[in-house]
PDB file of C-alpha atoms and ligand atoms in Angstrom:
ATOM      1  CA  MET A 267      11.251 -31.729  48.206  1.00 92.00           C
ATOM      2  CA  HIS A 268      10.589 -28.468  50.057  1.00 95.00           C
ATOM      3  CA  GLN A 269       8.137 -28.912  52.948  1.00 96.00           C
ATOM      4  CA  ASP A 270       5.751 -26.276  51.539  1.00 97.00           C
ATOM      5  CA  ILE A 271       5.347 -28.027  48.192  1.00 98.00           C
ATOM      6  CA  GLU A 272       2.265 -30.192  47.680  1.00 97.00           C
ATOM      7  CA  LYS A 273       3.243 -31.599  44.325  1.00 97.00           C
ATOM      8  CA  VAL A 274       6.046 -31.297  41.788  1.00 98.00           C
ATOM      9  CA  LEU A 275       4.483 -30.429  38.454  1.00 98.00           C
ATOM     10  CA  ILE A 276       7.630 -30.401  36.298  1.00 98.00           C
ATOM     11  CA  ASP A 277      10.738 -31.961  37.761  1.00 98.00           C
ATOM     12  CA  GLU A 278      14.294 -30.754  37.358  1.00 98.00           C
ATOM     13  CA  GLU A 279      15.343 -33.383  34.832  1.00 98.00           C
ATOM     14  CA  VAL A 280      12.349 -32.733  32.597  1.00 98.00           C
ATOM     15  CA  ILE A 281      13.020 -28.973  32.674  1.00 98.00           C
ATOM     16  CA  GLN A 282      16.680 -29.441  31.791  1.00 98.00           C
ATOM     17  CA  LYS A 283      15.874 -31.785  28.891  1.00 98.00           C
ATOM     18  CA  ARG A 284      13.346 -29.338  27.513  1.00 98.00           C
ATOM     19  CA  LEU A 285      15.934 -26.563  27.712  1.00 98.00           C
ATOM     20  CA  ASP A 286      18.227 -28.625  25.451  1.00 98.00           C
ATOM     21  CA  ILE A 287      15.497 -28.629  22.806  1.00 98.00           C
ATOM     22  CA  LEU A 288      14.627 -24.938  23.218  1.00 98.00           C
ATOM     23  CA  ALA A 289      18.324 -24.044  23.002  1.00 98.00           C
ATOM     24  CA  GLU A 290      18.707 -25.998  19.775  1.00 98.00           C
ATOM     25  CA  LYS A 291      15.777 -24.119  18.241  1.00 98.00           C
ATOM     26  CA  LEU A 292      17.257 -20.788  19.290  1.00 97.00           C
ATOM     27  CA  MET A 293      20.643 -21.780  17.859  1.00 96.00           C
ATOM     28  CA  ASN A 294      19.046 -22.611  14.507  1.00 96.00           C
ATOM     29  CA  ASP A 295      16.867 -19.516  14.385  1.00 96.00           C
ATOM     30  CA  PHE A 296      19.390 -16.918  15.545  1.00 95.00           C
ATOM     31  CA  GLU A 297      22.656 -18.265  14.183  1.00 92.00           C
ATOM     32  CA  GLY A 298      24.761 -15.607  12.500  1.00 90.00           C
ATOM     33  CA  GLU A 299      22.756 -12.663  13.856  1.00 86.00           C
ATOM     34  CA  PRO A 300      23.881 -10.743  16.925  1.00 91.00           C
ATOM     35  CA  ILE A 301      21.030 -10.499  19.423  1.00 96.00           C
ATOM     36  CA  VAL A 302      20.201  -8.736  22.643  1.00 98.00           C
ATOM     37  CA  VAL A 303      18.584 -11.061  25.148  1.00 98.00           C
ATOM     38  CA  VAL A 304      16.371  -9.208  27.610  1.00 98.00           C
ATOM     39  CA  ALA A 305      15.472 -11.240  30.695  1.00 98.00           C
ATOM     40  CA  LEU A 306      12.578 -10.086  32.876  1.00 97.00           C
ATOM     41  CA  LEU A 307      13.420  -9.963  36.565  1.00 96.00           C
ATOM     42  CA  LYS A 308      12.990 -11.544  38.804  1.00 95.00           C
ATOM     43  CA  GLY A 309      11.159 -14.589  37.479  1.00 96.00           C
ATOM     44  CA  ALA A 310      13.486 -15.299  34.573  1.00 98.00           C
ATOM     45  CA  ILE A 311      16.695 -15.650  36.563  1.00 97.00           C
ATOM     46  CA  LEU A 312      17.033 -19.447  36.668  1.00 98.00           C
ATOM     47  CA  PHE A 313      15.599 -19.914  33.183  1.00 98.00           C
ATOM     48  CA  MET A 314      17.995 -17.319  31.780  1.00 98.00           C
ATOM     49  CA  ALA A 315      21.077 -18.884  33.350  1.00 98.00           C
ATOM     50  CA  ASP A 316      20.227 -22.468  32.414  1.00 98.00           C
ATOM     51  CA  LEU A 317      18.994 -21.718  28.890  1.00 98.00           C
ATOM     52  CA  LEU A 318      21.633 -19.252  27.746  1.00 98.00           C
ATOM     53  CA  ARG A 319      24.589 -21.392  28.776  1.00 98.00           C
ATOM     54  CA  ARG A 320      23.296 -23.841  26.160  1.00 98.00           C
ATOM     55  CA  VAL A 321      23.205 -21.184  23.425  1.00 97.00           C
ATOM     56  CA  PRO A 322      26.786 -20.270  22.473  1.00 95.00           C
ATOM     57  CA  LEU A 323      25.816 -17.496  20.034  1.00 95.00           C
ATOM     58  CA  THR A 324      27.037 -13.915  20.000  1.00 94.00           C
ATOM     59  CA  MET A 325      24.689 -12.079  22.330  1.00 96.00           C
ATOM     60  CA  GLU A 326      24.393  -9.371  24.923  1.00 97.00           C
ATOM     61  CA  ILE A 327      22.325 -10.021  28.022  1.00 98.00           C
ATOM     62  CA  GLU A 328      20.225  -7.289  29.575  1.00 98.00           C
ATOM     63  CA  CYS A 329      17.648  -7.425  32.354  1.00 97.00           C
ATOM     64  CA  ILE A 330      14.499  -5.418  32.932  1.00 97.00           C
ATOM     65  CA  ASN A 331      12.731  -5.349  36.275  1.00 96.00           C
ATOM     66  CA  VAL A 332       8.977  -5.506  35.751  1.00 94.00           C
ATOM     67  CA  SER A 333       6.134  -6.471  38.025  1.00 90.00           C
ATOM     68  CA  SER A 334       2.569  -7.583  37.473  1.00 85.00           C
ATOM     69  CA  TYR A 335       1.781 -10.092  40.248  1.00 72.00           C
ATOM     70  CA  HIS A 336       3.040  -7.774  43.004  1.00 70.00           C
ATOM     71  CA  GLY A 337       3.898 -10.806  45.179  1.00 65.00           C
ATOM     72  CA  GLY A 338       0.416 -12.321  45.126  1.00 69.00           C
ATOM     73  CA  MET A 339      -1.224 -15.243  43.348  1.00 77.00           C
ATOM     74  CA  GLU A 340      -2.868 -13.474  40.425  1.00 74.00           C
ATOM     75  CA  SER A 341      -1.577 -11.286  37.674  1.00 72.00           C
ATOM     76  CA  SER A 342      -2.856  -7.744  38.217  1.00 70.00           C
ATOM     77  CA  GLY A 343      -2.899  -7.108  34.489  1.00 71.00           C
ATOM     78  CA  LYS A 344      -1.027  -3.847  35.152  1.00 82.00           C
ATOM     79  CA  VAL A 345       2.630  -3.986  34.231  1.00 89.00           C
ATOM     80  CA  GLN A 346       5.012  -1.727  36.089  1.00 91.00           C
ATOM     81  CA  PHE A 347       8.489  -0.940  34.769  1.00 93.00           C
ATOM     82  CA  LEU A 348      10.675  -0.637  37.855  1.00 93.00           C
ATOM     83  CA  ASP A 349      13.936   0.577  36.230  1.00 91.00           C
ATOM     84  CA  ASN A 350      14.970   4.157  35.563  1.00 90.00           C
ATOM     85  CA  THR A 351      16.711   3.210  32.348  1.00 94.00           C
ATOM     86  CA  LEU A 352      16.048   0.537  29.769  1.00 96.00           C
ATOM     87  CA  PRO A 353      18.544  -1.281  27.544  1.00 97.00           C
ATOM     88  CA  ASP A 354      19.663   0.261  24.262  1.00 97.00           C
ATOM     89  CA  VAL A 355      17.903  -1.850  21.636  1.00 97.00           C
ATOM     90  CA  LEU A 356      17.835   0.686  18.804  1.00 97.00           C
ATOM     91  CA  GLY A 357      18.350  -1.120  15.496  1.00 97.00           C
ATOM     92  CA  ARG A 358      18.830  -4.450  17.236  1.00 96.00           C
ATOM     93  CA  LYS A 359      17.167  -7.826  17.264  1.00 97.00           C
ATOM     94  CA  VAL A 360      15.789  -8.748  20.697  1.00 98.00           C
ATOM     95  CA  LEU A 361      14.811 -11.990  22.418  1.00 98.00           C
ATOM     96  CA  ILE A 362      12.796 -11.499  25.615  1.00 98.00           C
ATOM     97  CA  LEU A 363      12.982 -14.268  28.225  1.00 98.00           C
ATOM     98  CA  ASP A 364      10.435 -14.768  30.966  1.00 98.00           C
ATOM     99  CA  ASP A 365       9.385 -17.549  33.317  1.00 98.00           C
ATOM    100  CA  ILE A 366       5.660 -17.589  32.566  1.00 97.00           C
ATOM    101  CA  LEU A 367       3.051 -16.227  30.202  1.00 96.00           C
ATOM    102  CA  ASP A 368      -0.172 -15.857  32.160  1.00 93.00           C
ATOM    103  CA  THR A 369      -2.449 -13.061  30.931  1.00 91.00           C
ATOM    104  CA  GLY A 370       0.319 -12.171  28.496  1.00 94.00           C
ATOM    105  CA  GLY A 371       0.221  -8.556  29.672  1.00 92.00           C
ATOM    106  CA  THR A 372       3.871  -8.475  30.683  1.00 95.00           C
ATOM    107  CA  LEU A 373       5.273  -9.810  27.423  1.00 96.00           C
ATOM    108  CA  HIS A 374       2.945  -7.571  25.463  1.00 95.00           C
ATOM    109  CA  ALA A 375       3.948  -4.448  27.399  1.00 95.00           C
ATOM    110  CA  VAL A 376       7.680  -5.191  27.183  1.00 97.00           C
ATOM    111  CA  THR A 377       7.455  -6.036  23.483  1.00 97.00           C
ATOM    112  CA  GLU A 378       5.679  -2.734  22.832  1.00 96.00           C
ATOM    113  CA  LYS A 379       8.188  -0.825  24.900  1.00 96.00           C
ATOM    114  CA  LEU A 380      11.246  -2.314  23.176  1.00 98.00           C
ATOM    115  CA  THR A 381       9.681  -1.903  19.743  1.00 98.00           C
ATOM    116  CA  GLY A 382       9.069   1.742  20.671  1.00 97.00           C
ATOM    117  CA  LEU A 383      12.753   2.038  21.566  1.00 97.00           C
ATOM    118  CA  GLY A 384      13.652   1.001  18.032  1.00 98.00           C
ATOM    119  CA  ALA A 385      14.277  -2.765  18.199  1.00 98.00           C
ATOM    120  CA  THR A 386      14.158  -4.179  14.673  1.00 97.00           C
ATOM    121  CA  GLU A 387      12.560  -7.430  15.802  1.00 97.00           C
ATOM    122  CA  VAL A 388      11.294  -8.681  19.155  1.00 98.00           C
ATOM    123  CA  LYS A 389      10.818 -12.404  19.810  1.00 98.00           C
ATOM    124  CA  THR A 390       9.648 -13.929  23.079  1.00 98.00           C
ATOM    125  CA  CYS A 391      10.595 -17.096  24.935  1.00 98.00           C
ATOM    126  CA  VAL A 392       9.000 -18.415  28.131  1.00 98.00           C
ATOM    127  CA  LEU A 393       9.444 -21.523  30.226  1.00 98.00           C
ATOM    128  CA  LEU A 394       5.718 -21.870  30.949  1.00 98.00           C
ATOM    129  CA  THR A 395       2.530 -20.896  29.148  1.00 98.00           C
ATOM    130  CA  LYS A 396      -0.760 -21.060  31.025  1.00 97.00           C
ATOM    131  CA  ASP A 397      -3.476 -22.764  29.048  1.00 95.00           C
ATOM    132  CA  ILE A 398      -6.104 -20.041  29.351  1.00 93.00           C
ATOM    133  CA  PRO A 399      -8.059 -18.009  26.797  1.00 89.00           C
ATOM    134  CA  ARG A 400      -6.409 -14.675  25.993  1.00 87.00           C
ATOM    135  CA  GLU A 401      -7.941 -11.926  23.965  1.00 81.00           C
ATOM    136  CA  SER A 402      -5.728 -10.329  21.356  1.00 77.00           C
ATOM    137  CA  VAL A 403      -2.504 -11.245  23.139  1.00 83.00           C
ATOM    138  CA  LYS A 404       0.162 -13.032  21.175  1.00 87.00           C
ATOM    139  CA  GLU A 405       1.520 -16.377  22.422  1.00 94.00           C
ATOM    140  CA  ALA A 406       5.271 -16.582  23.013  1.00 97.00           C
ATOM    141  CA  ASP A 407       7.404 -17.466  20.001  1.00 98.00           C
ATOM    142  CA  TYR A 408       9.138 -20.148  22.085  1.00 98.00           C
ATOM    143  CA  SER A 409       7.616 -21.953  25.066  1.00 98.00           C
ATOM    144  CA  GLY A 410       8.892 -24.794  27.225  1.00 98.00           C
ATOM    145  CA  PHE A 411       5.693 -26.197  28.714  1.00 98.00           C
ATOM    146  CA  VAL A 412       1.963 -25.565  28.729  1.00 98.00           C
ATOM    147  CA  ILE A 413       0.396 -25.798  32.193  1.00 98.00           C
ATOM    148  CA  GLY A 414      -3.156 -25.534  33.495  1.00 97.00           C
ATOM    149  CA  ASN A 415      -4.598 -22.467  35.149  1.00 95.00           C
ATOM    150  CA  GLU A 416      -2.959 -23.093  38.502  1.00 95.00           C
ATOM    151  CA  PHE A 417      -0.618 -21.118  40.704  1.00 96.00           C
ATOM    152  CA  VAL A 418       2.904 -22.516  40.535  1.00 98.00           C
ATOM    153  CA  VAL A 419       6.194 -21.709  42.216  1.00 98.00           C
ATOM    154  CA  GLY A 420       9.814 -22.701  41.780  1.00 98.00           C
ATOM    155  CA  TYR A 421      12.378 -22.362  39.023  1.00 98.00           C
ATOM    156  CA  GLY A 422      12.156 -18.577  39.251  1.00 98.00           C
ATOM    157  CA  LEU A 423       8.488 -18.299  40.176  1.00 97.00           C
ATOM    158  CA  ASP A 424       7.666 -16.980  43.628  1.00 96.00           C
ATOM    159  CA  TYR A 425       4.972 -16.641  46.217  1.00 95.00           C
ATOM    160  CA  GLN A 426       5.592 -13.505  48.271  1.00 94.00           C
ATOM    161  CA  GLY A 427       9.222 -13.551  47.165  1.00 94.00           C
ATOM    162  CA  LYS A 428       9.908 -17.158  48.199  1.00 97.00           C
ATOM    163  CA  TYR A 429      10.525 -20.455  46.378  1.00 98.00           C
ATOM    164  CA  ARG A 430      12.275 -18.985  43.306  1.00 98.00           C
ATOM    165  CA  ASN A 431      15.359 -21.099  44.030  1.00 98.00           C
ATOM    166  CA  LEU A 432      13.619 -24.487  43.807  1.00 98.00           C
ATOM    167  CA  PRO A 433      14.942 -26.422  40.791  1.00 98.00           C
ATOM    168  CA  TYR A 434      11.475 -27.694  39.839  1.00 98.00           C
ATOM    169  CA  VAL A 435       8.022 -26.191  39.216  1.00 98.00           C
ATOM    170  CA  GLY A 436       5.518 -27.157  41.870  1.00 98.00           C
ATOM    171  CA  ILE A 437       2.255 -26.427  43.587  1.00 98.00           C
ATOM    172  CA  LEU A 438       2.168 -24.986  47.094  1.00 97.00           C
ATOM    173  CA  LYS A 439       0.406 -26.630  50.026  1.00 97.00           C
ATOM    174  CA  THR A 440      -2.596 -24.588  51.123  1.00 95.00           C
ATOM    175  CA  SER A 441      -0.957 -24.378  54.571  1.00 94.00           C
ATOM    176  CA  ALA A 442       1.850 -22.320  52.979  1.00 94.00           C
ATOM    177  CA  ILE A 443      -0.534 -19.747  51.486  1.00 91.00           C
TER     178      ILE A 443
HETATM  179  C1  PRP B1157       5.199 -12.647  36.797  1.00 83.70           C
HETATM  180  C2  PRP B1157       5.981 -13.506  35.825  1.00 83.70           C
HETATM  181  C3  PRP B1157       5.777 -12.807  34.498  1.00 83.70           C
HETATM  182  C4  PRP B1157       4.389 -12.212  34.633  1.00 83.70           C
HETATM  183  C5  PRP B1157       3.388 -13.070  33.920  1.00 83.70           C
HETATM  184  O1  PRP B1157       5.999 -11.607  37.205  1.00 83.70           O
HETATM  185  O2  PRP B1157       7.347 -13.538  36.188  1.00 83.70           O
HETATM  186  O3  PRP B1157       6.708 -11.774  34.279  1.00 83.70           O
HETATM  187  O4  PRP B1157       4.102 -12.159  36.027  1.00 83.70           O
HETATM  188  O5  PRP B1157       2.089 -12.579  34.070  1.00 83.70           O
HETATM  189  P1  PRP B1157       1.271 -11.932  32.888  1.00 83.70           P
HETATM  190  O6  PRP B1157       1.461 -12.799  31.660  1.00 83.70           O
HETATM  191  O7  PRP B1157      -0.131 -11.971  33.396  1.00 83.70           O
HETATM  192  O8  PRP B1157       1.754 -10.530  32.664  1.00 83.70           O
HETATM  193  P2  PRP B1157       5.826 -10.856  38.612  1.00 83.70           P
HETATM  194  O9  PRP B1157       5.003  -9.644  38.432  1.00 83.70           O
HETATM  195  O10 PRP B1157       5.339 -11.820  39.646  1.00 83.70           O
HETATM  196  O11 PRP B1157       7.293 -10.386  38.927  1.00 83.70           O
HETATM  197  P3  PRP B1157       8.565 -11.321  39.219  1.00 83.70           P
HETATM  198  O12 PRP B1157       9.059 -11.816  37.886  1.00 83.70           O
HETATM  199  O13 PRP B1157       9.533 -10.409  39.882  1.00 83.70           O
HETATM  200  O14 PRP B1157       8.114 -12.462  40.108  1.00 83.70           O
END
């Protein structure tokens, strides 16, 4: 375990097993329909790679760079689109992938944006959902795990840009913050 991690919340094996189940659901739900998968950088990178290799459907993969935490420990609630161009989703069915649904602001903003660009349907899939009350924000259509209202790193999630590469989801030691 990394020296800055206090506790592993979801270990590698548990994540990988859950991805098998999520992938099976996606296979059943999207079979026979070409989709565009839109992964949200940077948090979705490990999730995207591990999940999509289990889903041998016809798909295109696109990435959008968005930011709401700005490197810190709390979602700012303001979603910034960092790219100059966005994927062509006109007339297409889209599946958005992200690492975590916290306030839900990011998924909401990206869903609105892609719907505005003419996507025929937008579904969402996250590894983690925080168990917190959210006003008028939709839950993800697919979610790997529900976690408490705590700050987690690993498996794509960062603190000040670090720890994304850890293969598990964990809690940082206070000495690392
Ligand atoms: C994090 C995370 C989600 C979003 C969730 O992204 O990856 O995209 O915040 O928060 P929300 O539900 O409150 O919108 P971040 O801004 O840290 O960018 P990153 O993916 O590059 O780490």
